[in-house]
Amino acid sequence: MPFPPLSGPIDLHTHSSVSDGTQAPGELVREAASLGLGAVALTDHDSTAGWAEASAAALDAGIALLPGMELSTRIEWASVHILGYLLDPANEELAAETARIRSGRRDRAERIVERIAVDYDLTWDDVLEQTSPGGTVGRPHIADALVARGFVSDRSTAFQTILHWRGGYFQPHYAPDPLTGVQLLRAAGGVPVLAHPATGGRGKVIPEQNLAKLVDAGLFGLEIDHRENTPDGRARLHELAGKFGLAVTGSSDYHGSGKPNRLAENSTSPAVLEAILEAGTGSAPVLP
Ligand code: AMP
Ligand code: FE
Ligand code: FE
Ligand code: ZN
């Protein structure tokens, strides 16, 4: 696809109120434009429901918009997130799987709230009040309810205490395994990139044999420049990217005021964006 030169930084990982960000999709896109970004991807957890609003805002504000999603997958207790760009939102297999994940997330949030309610005066309605209709429910909404009730001062504190997996209330949610995730995204014409793959301690990243299987299934890249990747982990990921010929991306994982991450605090090169635009066949970007 012919690709006009973009003037500002490219941020390929953001969340709106369709999942656990704090701004509506259009508001997020307008903020990105006003900060001078050249392109932004909307990657809500397990949902494409924000695409239409984000696209309209991008056209209006003169910024490029890459429609995307952050797909939840899991290996035992460890969650593995896979960013998918330019996928077909109407693809039946992918739409069915994301519906199943969203419903699993909701059930799991209810189970977490049941456990918390033993020790704190918190109800499921308190949590529902923090979500948007049809949106993807996550621990951040439980965090917001705990803040509203005055049990913690902000989301980050909630994650470090009551919502921490060691906090005693944690429950996992349904998600497919990462190989299935990559296959689903590719089959929907999407471009899969492993999100923040080095957040574990001691530079621990995905074992090489497992990565090889994801690459065979069509994995396109690794999100290496992300604030939560450890320095040792990043070095290892660069080796793996070189070995497997994977693209390297950088992004903010912006969640509005819900997380300290700022738009464009990390960014992706225009060459990699262009490669993603060439590889994605399931939907069209908005180009200014
Ligand atoms: P969940 O997917 O429901 O297990 O919740 C984890 C999600 O919470 C991840 O997507 C994080 O990015 C998000 N999150 C939002 N705000 C925060 C925060 N302040 N601290 C940690 N995680 C956060
Ligand atoms: Fe999130
Ligand atoms: Fe993530
Ligand atoms: Zn994210």
PDB file of C-alpha atoms and ligand atoms in Angstrom:
ATOM      1  CA  MET A   1       0.000   0.000   0.000  1.00  0.00           C
ATOM      2  CA  PRO A   2       1.433   3.469  -0.881  1.00  0.00           C
ATOM      3  CA  PHE A   3       2.329   5.111   2.349  1.00  0.00           C
ATOM      4  CA  PRO A   4       2.479   8.881   2.891  1.00  0.00           C
ATOM      5  CA  PRO A   5       5.295  10.110   5.127  1.00  0.00           C
ATOM      6  CA  LEU A   6       4.064  10.699   8.676  1.00  0.00           C
ATOM      7  CA  SER A   7       5.201  13.673  10.665  1.00  0.00           C
ATOM      8  CA  GLY A   8       5.226  12.419  14.256  1.00  0.00           C
ATOM      9  CA  PRO A   9       5.959   9.405  16.445  1.00  0.00           C
ATOM     10  CA  ILE A  10       4.114   6.105  15.929  1.00  0.00           C
ATOM     11  CA  ASP A  11       2.526   4.478  18.996  1.00  0.00           C
ATOM     12  CA  LEU A  12       1.107   1.002  18.348  1.00  0.00           C
ATOM     13  CA  HIS A  13      -0.441   0.046  21.706  1.00  0.00           C
ATOM     14  CA  THR A  14      -3.219   2.003  23.473  1.00  0.00           C
ATOM     15  CA  HIS A  15      -6.411   1.238  25.424  1.00  0.00           C
ATOM     16  CA  SER A  16      -9.703   3.122  25.502  1.00  0.00           C
ATOM     17  CA  SER A  17     -12.775   2.803  27.718  1.00  0.00           C
ATOM     18  CA  VAL A  18     -13.871  -0.071  25.438  1.00  0.00           C
ATOM     19  CA  SER A  19     -11.486  -2.051  27.639  1.00  0.00           C
ATOM     20  CA  ASP A  20      -9.503  -0.683  30.573  1.00  0.00           C
ATOM     21  CA  GLY A  21      -8.404   2.747  29.349  1.00  0.00           C
ATOM     22  CA  THR A  22     -10.056   5.831  30.820  1.00  0.00           C
ATOM     23  CA  GLN A  23     -10.843   7.781  27.621  1.00  0.00           C
ATOM     24  CA  ALA A  24     -13.416   7.117  24.921  1.00  0.00           C
ATOM     25  CA  PRO A  25     -11.777   5.968  21.642  1.00  0.00           C
ATOM     26  CA  GLY A  26     -12.362   9.306  19.898  1.00  0.00           C
ATOM     27  CA  GLU A  27     -10.985  11.260  22.835  1.00  0.00           C
ATOM     28  CA  LEU A  28      -7.842   9.109  22.871  1.00  0.00           C
ATOM     29  CA  VAL A  29      -7.263   9.629  19.134  1.00  0.00           C
ATOM     30  CA  ARG A  30      -7.790  13.392  19.430  1.00  0.00           C
ATOM     31  CA  GLU A  31      -5.296  13.547  22.279  1.00  0.00           C
ATOM     32  CA  ALA A  32      -2.736  11.599  20.225  1.00  0.00           C
ATOM     33  CA  ALA A  33      -3.212  14.057  17.345  1.00  0.00           C
ATOM     34  CA  SER A  34      -2.918  17.083  19.589  1.00  0.00           C
ATOM     35  CA  LEU A  35       0.341  15.736  21.033  1.00  0.00           C
ATOM     36  CA  GLY A  36       1.704  15.555  17.479  1.00  0.00           C
ATOM     37  CA  LEU A  37       1.735  11.787  16.970  1.00  0.00           C
ATOM     38  CA  GLY A  38       1.852  10.626  13.351  1.00  0.00           C
ATOM     39  CA  ALA A  39       0.044   7.338  13.928  1.00  0.00           C
ATOM     40  CA  VAL A  40      -1.683   5.518  16.733  1.00  0.00           C
ATOM     41  CA  ALA A  41      -3.058   1.974  17.037  1.00  0.00           C
ATOM     42  CA  LEU A  42      -6.140   1.307  19.153  1.00  0.00           C
ATOM     43  CA  THR A  43      -5.573  -2.073  20.812  1.00  0.00           C
ATOM     44  CA  ASP A  44      -8.308  -2.679  23.365  1.00  0.00           C
ATOM     45  CA  HIS A  45      -8.261  -6.028  25.139  1.00  0.00           C
ATOM     46  CA  ASP A  46     -10.200  -8.677  23.179  1.00  0.00           C
ATOM     47  CA  SER A  47     -12.455  -6.139  21.440  1.00  0.00           C
ATOM     48  CA  THR A  48     -12.752  -4.153  18.227  1.00  0.00           C
ATOM     49  CA  ALA A  49     -15.783  -2.190  19.455  1.00  0.00           C
ATOM     50  CA  GLY A  50     -13.867   1.120  19.521  1.00  0.00           C
ATOM     51  CA  TRP A  51     -12.701   1.046  15.908  1.00  0.00           C
ATOM     52  CA  ALA A  52     -15.544   3.003  14.297  1.00  0.00           C
ATOM     53  CA  GLU A  53     -15.368   5.912  16.740  1.00  0.00           C
ATOM     54  CA  ALA A  54     -11.554   5.960  16.626  1.00  0.00           C
ATOM     55  CA  SER A  55     -11.484   5.910  12.808  1.00  0.00           C
ATOM     56  CA  ALA A  56     -13.924   8.804  12.522  1.00  0.00           C
ATOM     57  CA  ALA A  57     -11.875  10.833  14.993  1.00  0.00           C
ATOM     58  CA  ALA A  58      -8.621  10.016  13.147  1.00  0.00           C
ATOM     59  CA  LEU A  59     -10.044  11.146   9.788  1.00  0.00           C
ATOM     60  CA  ASP A  60     -11.157  14.358  11.421  1.00  0.00           C
ATOM     61  CA  ALA A  61      -7.933  15.030  13.323  1.00  0.00           C
ATOM     62  CA  GLY A  62      -5.567  14.108  10.472  1.00  0.00           C
ATOM     63  CA  ILE A  63      -3.694  11.310  12.220  1.00  0.00           C
ATOM     64  CA  ALA A  64      -3.111   7.759  10.949  1.00  0.00           C
ATOM     65  CA  LEU A  65      -5.044   5.069  12.818  1.00  0.00           C
ATOM     66  CA  LEU A  66      -4.141   1.400  12.828  1.00  0.00           C
ATOM     67  CA  PRO A  67      -7.101  -0.688  13.983  1.00  0.00           C
ATOM     68  CA  GLY A  68      -5.945  -3.392  16.371  1.00  0.00           C
ATOM     69  CA  MET A  69      -6.631  -5.512  19.414  1.00  0.00           C
ATOM     70  CA  GLU A  70      -4.659  -6.964  22.309  1.00  0.00           C
ATOM     71  CA  LEU A  71      -5.670 -10.629  22.403  1.00  0.00           C
ATOM     72  CA  SER A  72      -5.511 -12.405  25.759  1.00  0.00           C
ATOM     73  CA  THR A  73      -3.840 -15.811  25.717  1.00  0.00           C
ATOM     74  CA  ARG A  74      -2.476 -17.897  28.536  1.00  0.00           C
ATOM     75  CA  ILE A  75      -0.009 -20.630  29.419  1.00  0.00           C
ATOM     76  CA  GLU A  76      -1.133 -22.148  32.722  1.00  0.00           C
ATOM     77  CA  TRP A  77      -1.102 -19.203  35.180  1.00  0.00           C
ATOM     78  CA  ALA A  78       0.902 -16.854  33.002  1.00  0.00           C
ATOM     79  CA  SER A  79      -1.026 -14.501  30.741  1.00  0.00           C
ATOM     80  CA  VAL A  80       0.517 -13.769  27.335  1.00  0.00           C
ATOM     81  CA  HIS A  81      -0.806 -10.810  25.357  1.00  0.00           C
ATOM     82  CA  ILE A  82      -0.673 -10.705  21.569  1.00  0.00           C
ATOM     83  CA  LEU A  83      -1.238  -7.470  19.666  1.00  0.00           C
ATOM     84  CA  GLY A  84      -3.038  -7.941  16.357  1.00  0.00           C
ATOM     85  CA  TYR A  85      -3.230  -5.241  13.693  1.00  0.00           C
ATOM     86  CA  LEU A  86      -5.480  -4.869  10.633  1.00  0.00           C
ATOM     87  CA  LEU A  87      -7.454  -8.027  11.386  1.00  0.00           C
ATOM     88  CA  ASP A  88     -10.947  -8.635  10.026  1.00  0.00           C
ATOM     89  CA  PRO A  89     -13.316  -7.822  12.906  1.00  0.00           C
ATOM     90  CA  ALA A  90     -16.029  -9.964  11.254  1.00  0.00           C
ATOM     91  CA  ASN A  91     -13.856 -13.106  11.099  1.00  0.00           C
ATOM     92  CA  GLU A  92     -16.108 -15.721  12.700  1.00  0.00           C
ATOM     93  CA  GLU A  93     -13.516 -17.805  14.534  1.00  0.00           C
ATOM     94  CA  LEU A  94     -11.758 -14.782  16.010  1.00  0.00           C
ATOM     95  CA  ALA A  95     -15.019 -13.021  16.913  1.00  0.00           C
ATOM     96  CA  ALA A  96     -16.311 -16.176  18.628  1.00  0.00           C
ATOM     97  CA  GLU A  97     -13.071 -16.605  20.568  1.00  0.00           C
ATOM     98  CA  THR A  98     -12.938 -12.975  21.727  1.00  0.00           C
ATOM     99  CA  ALA A  99     -16.597 -13.215  22.811  1.00  0.00           C
ATOM    100  CA  ARG A 100     -15.674 -16.290  24.848  1.00  0.00           C
ATOM    101  CA  ILE A 101     -12.695 -14.487  26.417  1.00  0.00           C
ATOM    102  CA  ARG A 102     -14.788 -11.418  27.292  1.00  0.00           C
ATOM    103  CA  SER A 103     -17.396 -13.569  28.959  1.00  0.00           C
ATOM    104  CA  GLY A 104     -14.667 -15.523  30.782  1.00  0.00           C
ATOM    105  CA  ARG A 105     -13.184 -12.226  31.977  1.00  0.00           C
ATOM    106  CA  ARG A 106     -16.542 -11.147  33.344  1.00  0.00           C
ATOM    107  CA  ASP A 107     -17.078 -14.438  35.215  1.00  0.00           C
ATOM    108  CA  ARG A 108     -13.583 -14.241  36.604  1.00  0.00           C
ATOM    109  CA  ALA A 109     -14.034 -10.638  37.734  1.00  0.00           C
ATOM    110  CA  GLU A 110     -17.188 -11.739  39.587  1.00  0.00           C
ATOM    111  CA  ARG A 111     -15.222 -14.540  41.266  1.00  0.00           C
ATOM    112  CA  ILE A 112     -12.495 -12.091  42.319  1.00  0.00           C
ATOM    113  CA  VAL A 113     -15.119  -9.703  43.701  1.00  0.00           C
ATOM    114  CA  GLU A 114     -16.772 -12.547  45.665  1.00  0.00           C
ATOM    115  CA  ARG A 115     -13.437 -13.256  47.300  1.00  0.00           C
ATOM    116  CA  ILE A 116     -12.673  -9.594  48.015  1.00  0.00           C
ATOM    117  CA  ALA A 117     -16.198  -9.107  49.438  1.00  0.00           C
ATOM    118  CA  VAL A 118     -15.337 -11.468  52.302  1.00  0.00           C
ATOM    119  CA  ASP A 119     -12.941  -8.816  53.635  1.00  0.00           C
ATOM    120  CA  TYR A 120     -14.110  -5.525  52.057  1.00  0.00           C
ATOM    121  CA  ASP A 121     -17.498  -3.917  51.509  1.00  0.00           C
ATOM    122  CA  LEU A 122     -17.450  -4.259  47.711  1.00  0.00           C
ATOM    123  CA  THR A 123     -20.253  -5.434  45.407  1.00  0.00           C
ATOM    124  CA  TRP A 124     -20.405  -6.551  41.775  1.00  0.00           C
ATOM    125  CA  ASP A 125     -22.572  -3.479  41.067  1.00  0.00           C
ATOM    126  CA  ASP A 126     -19.725  -1.265  42.290  1.00  0.00           C
ATOM    127  CA  VAL A 127     -17.553  -2.831  39.592  1.00  0.00           C
ATOM    128  CA  LEU A 128     -20.199  -2.667  36.862  1.00  0.00           C
ATOM    129  CA  GLU A 129     -20.470   1.071  37.503  1.00  0.00           C
ATOM    130  CA  GLN A 130     -16.834   1.401  36.415  1.00  0.00           C
ATOM    131  CA  THR A 131     -17.260  -0.428  33.082  1.00  0.00           C
ATOM    132  CA  SER A 132     -18.722   0.791  29.809  1.00  0.00           C
ATOM    133  CA  PRO A 133     -21.635  -1.108  28.213  1.00  0.00           C
ATOM    134  CA  GLY A 134     -20.375  -4.061  26.186  1.00  0.00           C
ATOM    135  CA  GLY A 135     -16.784  -3.308  27.138  1.00  0.00           C
ATOM    136  CA  THR A 136     -14.109  -5.812  28.161  1.00  0.00           C
ATOM    137  CA  VAL A 137     -14.040  -6.210  31.945  1.00  0.00           C
ATOM    138  CA  GLY A 138     -10.674  -6.430  33.694  1.00  0.00           C
ATOM    139  CA  ARG A 139      -9.007  -6.065  37.054  1.00  0.00           C
ATOM    140  CA  PRO A 140      -8.626  -2.299  36.404  1.00  0.00           C
ATOM    141  CA  HIS A 141     -12.404  -1.939  36.812  1.00  0.00           C
ATOM    142  CA  ILE A 142     -12.239  -3.724  40.158  1.00  0.00           C
ATOM    143  CA  ALA A 143      -9.380  -1.365  41.036  1.00  0.00           C
ATOM    144  CA  ASP A 144     -11.534   1.646  40.131  1.00  0.00           C
ATOM    145  CA  ALA A 145     -14.356   0.315  42.328  1.00  0.00           C
ATOM    146  CA  LEU A 146     -11.917  -0.124  45.226  1.00  0.00           C
ATOM    147  CA  VAL A 147     -10.772   3.482  44.693  1.00  0.00           C
ATOM    148  CA  ALA A 148     -14.386   4.723  44.570  1.00  0.00           C
ATOM    149  CA  ARG A 149     -15.071   2.920  47.867  1.00  0.00           C
ATOM    150  CA  GLY A 150     -11.972   4.507  49.392  1.00  0.00           C
ATOM    151  CA  PHE A 151     -10.058   1.278  50.094  1.00  0.00           C
ATOM    152  CA  VAL A 152      -7.048   2.310  47.973  1.00  0.00           C
ATOM    153  CA  SER A 153      -5.858   5.638  46.588  1.00  0.00           C
ATOM    154  CA  ASP A 154      -5.420   4.686  42.910  1.00  0.00           C
ATOM    155  CA  ARG A 155      -5.319   1.858  40.378  1.00  0.00           C
ATOM    156  CA  SER A 156      -1.607   1.214  40.706  1.00  0.00           C
ATOM    157  CA  THR A 157      -1.907   0.811  44.488  1.00  0.00           C
ATOM    158  CA  ALA A 158      -4.800  -1.619  43.997  1.00  0.00           C
ATOM    159  CA  PHE A 159      -2.630  -3.699  41.631  1.00  0.00           C
ATOM    160  CA  GLN A 160       0.237  -3.725  44.120  1.00  0.00           C
ATOM    161  CA  THR A 161      -1.996  -4.877  46.996  1.00  0.00           C
ATOM    162  CA  ILE A 162      -5.506  -6.358  46.805  1.00  0.00           C
ATOM    163  CA  LEU A 163      -5.371  -7.243  43.082  1.00  0.00           C
ATOM    164  CA  HIS A 164      -1.824  -8.592  43.088  1.00  0.00           C
ATOM    165  CA  TRP A 165      -1.699 -12.307  42.242  1.00  0.00           C
ATOM    166  CA  ARG A 166      -0.107 -12.809  45.653  1.00  0.00           C
ATOM    167  CA  GLY A 167      -2.871 -10.743  47.314  1.00  0.00           C
ATOM    168  CA  GLY A 168      -5.030 -13.784  48.046  1.00  0.00           C
ATOM    169  CA  TYR A 169      -7.998 -12.855  45.846  1.00  0.00           C
ATOM    170  CA  PHE A 170      -6.558 -13.496  42.377  1.00  0.00           C
ATOM    171  CA  GLN A 171      -8.324 -15.746  39.868  1.00  0.00           C
ATOM    172  CA  PRO A 172      -7.231 -16.419  36.248  1.00  0.00           C
ATOM    173  CA  HIS A 173      -9.635 -16.040  33.307  1.00  0.00           C
ATOM    174  CA  TYR A 174     -10.274 -18.229  30.283  1.00  0.00           C
ATOM    175  CA  ALA A 175      -7.930 -17.599  27.354  1.00  0.00           C
ATOM    176  CA  PRO A 176      -6.633 -19.728  24.466  1.00  0.00           C
ATOM    177  CA  ASP A 177      -2.961 -20.697  24.279  1.00  0.00           C
ATOM    178  CA  PRO A 178      -0.574 -18.331  22.449  1.00  0.00           C
ATOM    179  CA  LEU A 179      -0.176 -20.576  19.390  1.00  0.00           C
ATOM    180  CA  THR A 180      -3.947 -20.610  18.887  1.00  0.00           C
ATOM    181  CA  GLY A 181      -3.940 -16.823  19.366  1.00  0.00           C
ATOM    182  CA  VAL A 182      -1.351 -16.257  16.630  1.00  0.00           C
ATOM    183  CA  GLN A 183      -3.183 -18.648  14.288  1.00  0.00           C
ATOM    184  CA  LEU A 184      -6.539 -16.940  14.879  1.00  0.00           C
ATOM    185  CA  LEU A 185      -5.123 -13.463  14.259  1.00  0.00           C
ATOM    186  CA  ARG A 186      -3.343 -14.543  11.060  1.00  0.00           C
ATOM    187  CA  ALA A 187      -6.382 -16.401   9.762  1.00  0.00           C
ATOM    188  CA  ALA A 188      -8.312 -13.128  10.224  1.00  0.00           C
ATOM    189  CA  GLY A 189      -5.743 -11.281   8.059  1.00  0.00           C
ATOM    190  CA  GLY A 190      -4.129  -9.711  11.119  1.00  0.00           C
ATOM    191  CA  VAL A 191      -0.490  -9.026  11.946  1.00  0.00           C
ATOM    192  CA  PRO A 192       0.468 -10.573  15.325  1.00  0.00           C
ATOM    193  CA  VAL A 193       3.080  -8.973  17.580  1.00  0.00           C
ATOM    194  CA  LEU A 194       3.951 -10.367  21.004  1.00  0.00           C
ATOM    195  CA  ALA A 195       3.114  -7.653  23.579  1.00  0.00           C
ATOM    196  CA  HIS A 196       5.601  -6.760  26.366  1.00  0.00           C
ATOM    197  CA  PRO A 197       7.340 -10.189  26.212  1.00  0.00           C
ATOM    198  CA  ALA A 198       9.956  -9.520  28.924  1.00  0.00           C
ATOM    199  CA  THR A 199       8.075  -8.389  31.997  1.00  0.00           C
ATOM    200  CA  GLY A 200       9.157 -11.413  34.055  1.00  0.00           C
ATOM    201  CA  GLY A 201      12.090 -11.189  36.427  1.00  0.00           C
ATOM    202  CA  ARG A 202      15.727 -12.011  35.680  1.00  0.00           C
ATOM    203  CA  GLY A 203      15.532 -11.423  31.954  1.00  0.00           C
ATOM    204  CA  LYS A 204      13.272 -14.431  31.528  1.00  0.00           C
ATOM    205  CA  VAL A 205      11.541 -14.480  28.134  1.00  0.00           C
ATOM    206  CA  ILE A 206       9.688 -17.061  26.028  1.00  0.00           C
ATOM    207  CA  PRO A 207      11.783 -20.211  25.405  1.00  0.00           C
ATOM    208  CA  GLU A 208      13.288 -20.309  21.910  1.00  0.00           C
ATOM    209  CA  GLN A 209      11.463 -23.513  20.835  1.00  0.00           C
ATOM    210  CA  ASN A 210       8.101 -22.007  21.791  1.00  0.00           C
ATOM    211  CA  LEU A 211       8.897 -18.786  19.935  1.00  0.00           C
ATOM    212  CA  ALA A 212       9.876 -20.846  16.872  1.00  0.00           C
ATOM    213  CA  LYS A 213       6.382 -22.374  16.830  1.00  0.00           C
ATOM    214  CA  LEU A 214       4.744 -18.934  17.031  1.00  0.00           C
ATOM    215  CA  VAL A 215       6.977 -17.733  14.179  1.00  0.00           C
ATOM    216  CA  ASP A 216       5.967 -20.748  12.063  1.00  0.00           C
ATOM    217  CA  ALA A 217       2.335 -19.820  12.736  1.00  0.00           C
ATOM    218  CA  GLY A 218       2.942 -16.279  11.465  1.00  0.00           C
ATOM    219  CA  LEU A 219       4.172 -14.181  14.387  1.00  0.00           C
ATOM    220  CA  PHE A 220       5.363 -10.894  12.875  1.00  0.00           C
ATOM    221  CA  GLY A 221       7.157  -9.044  15.646  1.00  0.00           C
ATOM    222  CA  LEU A 222       8.134  -8.401  19.246  1.00  0.00           C
ATOM    223  CA  GLU A 223       7.168  -5.317  21.259  1.00  0.00           C
ATOM    224  CA  ILE A 224      10.600  -4.721  22.764  1.00  0.00           C
ATOM    225  CA  ASP A 225      10.467  -1.020  23.621  1.00  0.00           C
ATOM    226  CA  HIS A 226       7.853  -1.109  26.395  1.00  0.00           C
ATOM    227  CA  ARG A 227       8.385   0.269  29.888  1.00  0.00           C
ATOM    228  CA  GLU A 228       7.673  -3.063  31.573  1.00  0.00           C
ATOM    229  CA  ASN A 229      10.287  -5.096  29.646  1.00  0.00           C
ATOM    230  CA  THR A 230      13.419  -5.623  31.753  1.00  0.00           C
ATOM    231  CA  PRO A 231      16.837  -4.530  30.379  1.00  0.00           C
ATOM    232  CA  ASP A 232      18.151  -8.137  30.309  1.00  0.00           C
ATOM    233  CA  GLY A 233      14.924  -9.305  28.716  1.00  0.00           C
ATOM    234  CA  ARG A 234      15.173  -6.658  25.980  1.00  0.00           C
ATOM    235  CA  ALA A 235      18.713  -7.735  25.124  1.00  0.00           C
ATOM    236  CA  ARG A 236      17.582 -11.347  24.801  1.00  0.00           C
ATOM    237  CA  LEU A 237      14.555 -10.317  22.711  1.00  0.00           C
ATOM    238  CA  HIS A 238      16.823  -8.413  20.294  1.00  0.00           C
ATOM    239  CA  GLU A 239      18.875 -11.593  19.813  1.00  0.00           C
ATOM    240  CA  LEU A 240      15.708 -13.594  19.171  1.00  0.00           C
ATOM    241  CA  ALA A 241      14.302 -10.961  16.783  1.00  0.00           C
ATOM    242  CA  GLY A 242      17.539 -11.104  14.793  1.00  0.00           C
ATOM    243  CA  LYS A 243      17.598 -14.886  14.725  1.00  0.00           C
ATOM    244  CA  PHE A 244      13.968 -15.280  13.597  1.00  0.00           C
ATOM    245  CA  GLY A 245      13.751 -12.175  11.400  1.00  0.00           C
ATOM    246  CA  LEU A 246      11.044 -10.581  13.569  1.00  0.00           C
ATOM    247  CA  ALA A 247      10.102  -6.903  13.440  1.00  0.00           C
ATOM    248  CA  VAL A 248      10.737  -4.819  16.563  1.00  0.00           C
ATOM    249  CA  THR A 249       8.091  -2.412  17.834  1.00  0.00           C
ATOM    250  CA  GLY A 250       7.920   0.101  20.660  1.00  0.00           C
ATOM    251  CA  SER A 251       4.827   1.543  22.254  1.00  0.00           C
ATOM    252  CA  SER A 252       3.342   3.115  25.327  1.00  0.00           C
ATOM    253  CA  ASP A 253       0.492   0.758  26.361  1.00  0.00           C
ATOM    254  CA  TYR A 254      -1.376   3.949  27.239  1.00  0.00           C
ATOM    255  CA  HIS A 255      -4.431   3.509  29.508  1.00  0.00           C
ATOM    256  CA  GLY A 256      -5.370   7.201  29.929  1.00  0.00           C
ATOM    257  CA  SER A 257      -5.198   8.255  33.560  1.00  0.00           C
ATOM    258  CA  GLY A 258      -5.380   4.602  34.685  1.00  0.00           C
ATOM    259  CA  LYS A 259      -1.657   3.953  34.357  1.00  0.00           C
ATOM    260  CA  PRO A 260       1.448   6.176  34.411  1.00  0.00           C
ATOM    261  CA  ASN A 261       2.301   5.235  30.773  1.00  0.00           C
ATOM    262  CA  ARG A 262       2.252   8.326  28.504  1.00  0.00           C
ATOM    263  CA  LEU A 263       1.416   8.360  24.767  1.00  0.00           C
ATOM    264  CA  ALA A 264       4.533   7.959  22.566  1.00  0.00           C
ATOM    265  CA  GLU A 265       6.855   7.353  25.516  1.00  0.00           C
ATOM    266  CA  ASN A 266       8.072   4.526  23.260  1.00  0.00           C
ATOM    267  CA  SER A 267       7.524   4.402  19.522  1.00  0.00           C
ATOM    268  CA  THR A 268       7.884   2.293  16.381  1.00  0.00           C
ATOM    269  CA  SER A 269       9.881   3.141  13.255  1.00  0.00           C
ATOM    270  CA  PRO A 270       8.051   4.211  10.052  1.00  0.00           C
ATOM    271  CA  ALA A 271       9.686   1.260   8.239  1.00  0.00           C
ATOM    272  CA  VAL A 272       8.137  -1.246  10.645  1.00  0.00           C
ATOM    273  CA  LEU A 273       4.740   0.454  10.403  1.00  0.00           C
ATOM    274  CA  GLU A 274       4.984   0.229   6.626  1.00  0.00           C
ATOM    275  CA  ALA A 275       5.805  -3.496   6.870  1.00  0.00           C
ATOM    276  CA  ILE A 276       2.754  -4.017   9.105  1.00  0.00           C
ATOM    277  CA  LEU A 277       0.564  -2.132   6.607  1.00  0.00           C
ATOM    278  CA  GLU A 278       1.834  -4.427   3.857  1.00  0.00           C
ATOM    279  CA  ALA A 279       1.303  -7.604   5.885  1.00  0.00           C
ATOM    280  CA  GLY A 280      -2.206  -6.852   7.184  1.00  0.00           C
ATOM    281  CA  THR A 281      -5.110  -7.832   4.951  1.00  0.00           C
ATOM    282  CA  GLY A 282      -8.164  -8.024   7.233  1.00  0.00           C
ATOM    283  CA  SER A 283      -9.043  -4.346   7.543  1.00  0.00           C
ATOM    284  CA  ALA A 284      -7.884  -0.954   6.319  1.00  0.00           C
ATOM    285  CA  PRO A 285      -5.980   1.693   8.264  1.00  0.00           C
ATOM    286  CA  VAL A 286      -7.027   5.337   8.297  1.00  0.00           C
ATOM    287  CA  LEU A 287      -4.275   7.290   6.551  1.00  0.00           C
ATOM    288  CA  PRO A 288      -4.258  11.086   6.591  1.00  0.00           C
TER     289      PRO A 288
HETATM  290  P1  AMP B   1      -6.453  -8.253  33.744  1.00  0.00           P
HETATM  291  O1  AMP B   1      -6.205  -8.309  32.247  1.00  0.00           O
HETATM  292  O2  AMP B   1      -7.893  -8.148  34.049  1.00  0.00           O
HETATM  293  O3  AMP B   1      -5.769  -9.371  34.485  1.00  0.00           O
HETATM  294  O4  AMP B   1      -5.799  -6.909  34.284  1.00  0.00           O
HETATM  295  C1  AMP B   1      -4.485  -6.571  33.905  1.00  0.00           C
HETATM  296  C2  AMP B   1      -4.532  -5.317  33.067  1.00  0.00           C
HETATM  297  O5  AMP B   1      -4.569  -4.203  33.917  1.00  0.00           O
HETATM  298  C3  AMP B   1      -3.326  -5.096  32.129  1.00  0.00           C
HETATM  299  O6  AMP B   1      -3.798  -4.884  30.835  1.00  0.00           O
HETATM  300  C4  AMP B   1      -2.718  -3.824  32.634  1.00  0.00           C
HETATM  301  O7  AMP B   1      -2.226  -3.063  31.571  1.00  0.00           O
HETATM  302  C5  AMP B   1      -3.913  -3.129  33.246  1.00  0.00           C
HETATM  303  N1  AMP B   1      -3.641  -2.016  34.167  1.00  0.00           N
HETATM  304  C6  AMP B   1      -4.289  -0.852  34.076  1.00  0.00           C
HETATM  305  N2  AMP B   1      -3.857  -0.024  35.007  1.00  0.00           N
HETATM  306  C7  AMP B   1      -2.897  -0.656  35.701  1.00  0.00           C
HETATM  307  C8  AMP B   1      -2.057  -0.274  36.788  1.00  0.00           C
HETATM  308  N3  AMP B   1      -2.142   0.937  37.323  1.00  0.00           N
HETATM  309  N4  AMP B   1      -1.177  -1.172  37.249  1.00  0.00           N
HETATM  310  C9  AMP B   1      -1.109  -2.402  36.672  1.00  0.00           C
HETATM  311  N5  AMP B   1      -1.873  -2.795  35.649  1.00  0.00           N
HETATM  312  C10 AMP B   1      -2.762  -1.934  35.166  1.00  0.00           C
HETATM  313 FE    FE B   2      -4.843  -3.184  29.982  1.00  0.00          FE
HETATM  314 FE    FE B   3      -0.894  -6.294  27.885  1.00  0.00          FE
HETATM  315 ZN    ZN B   4      -2.054  -3.335  26.779  1.00  0.00          ZN
END
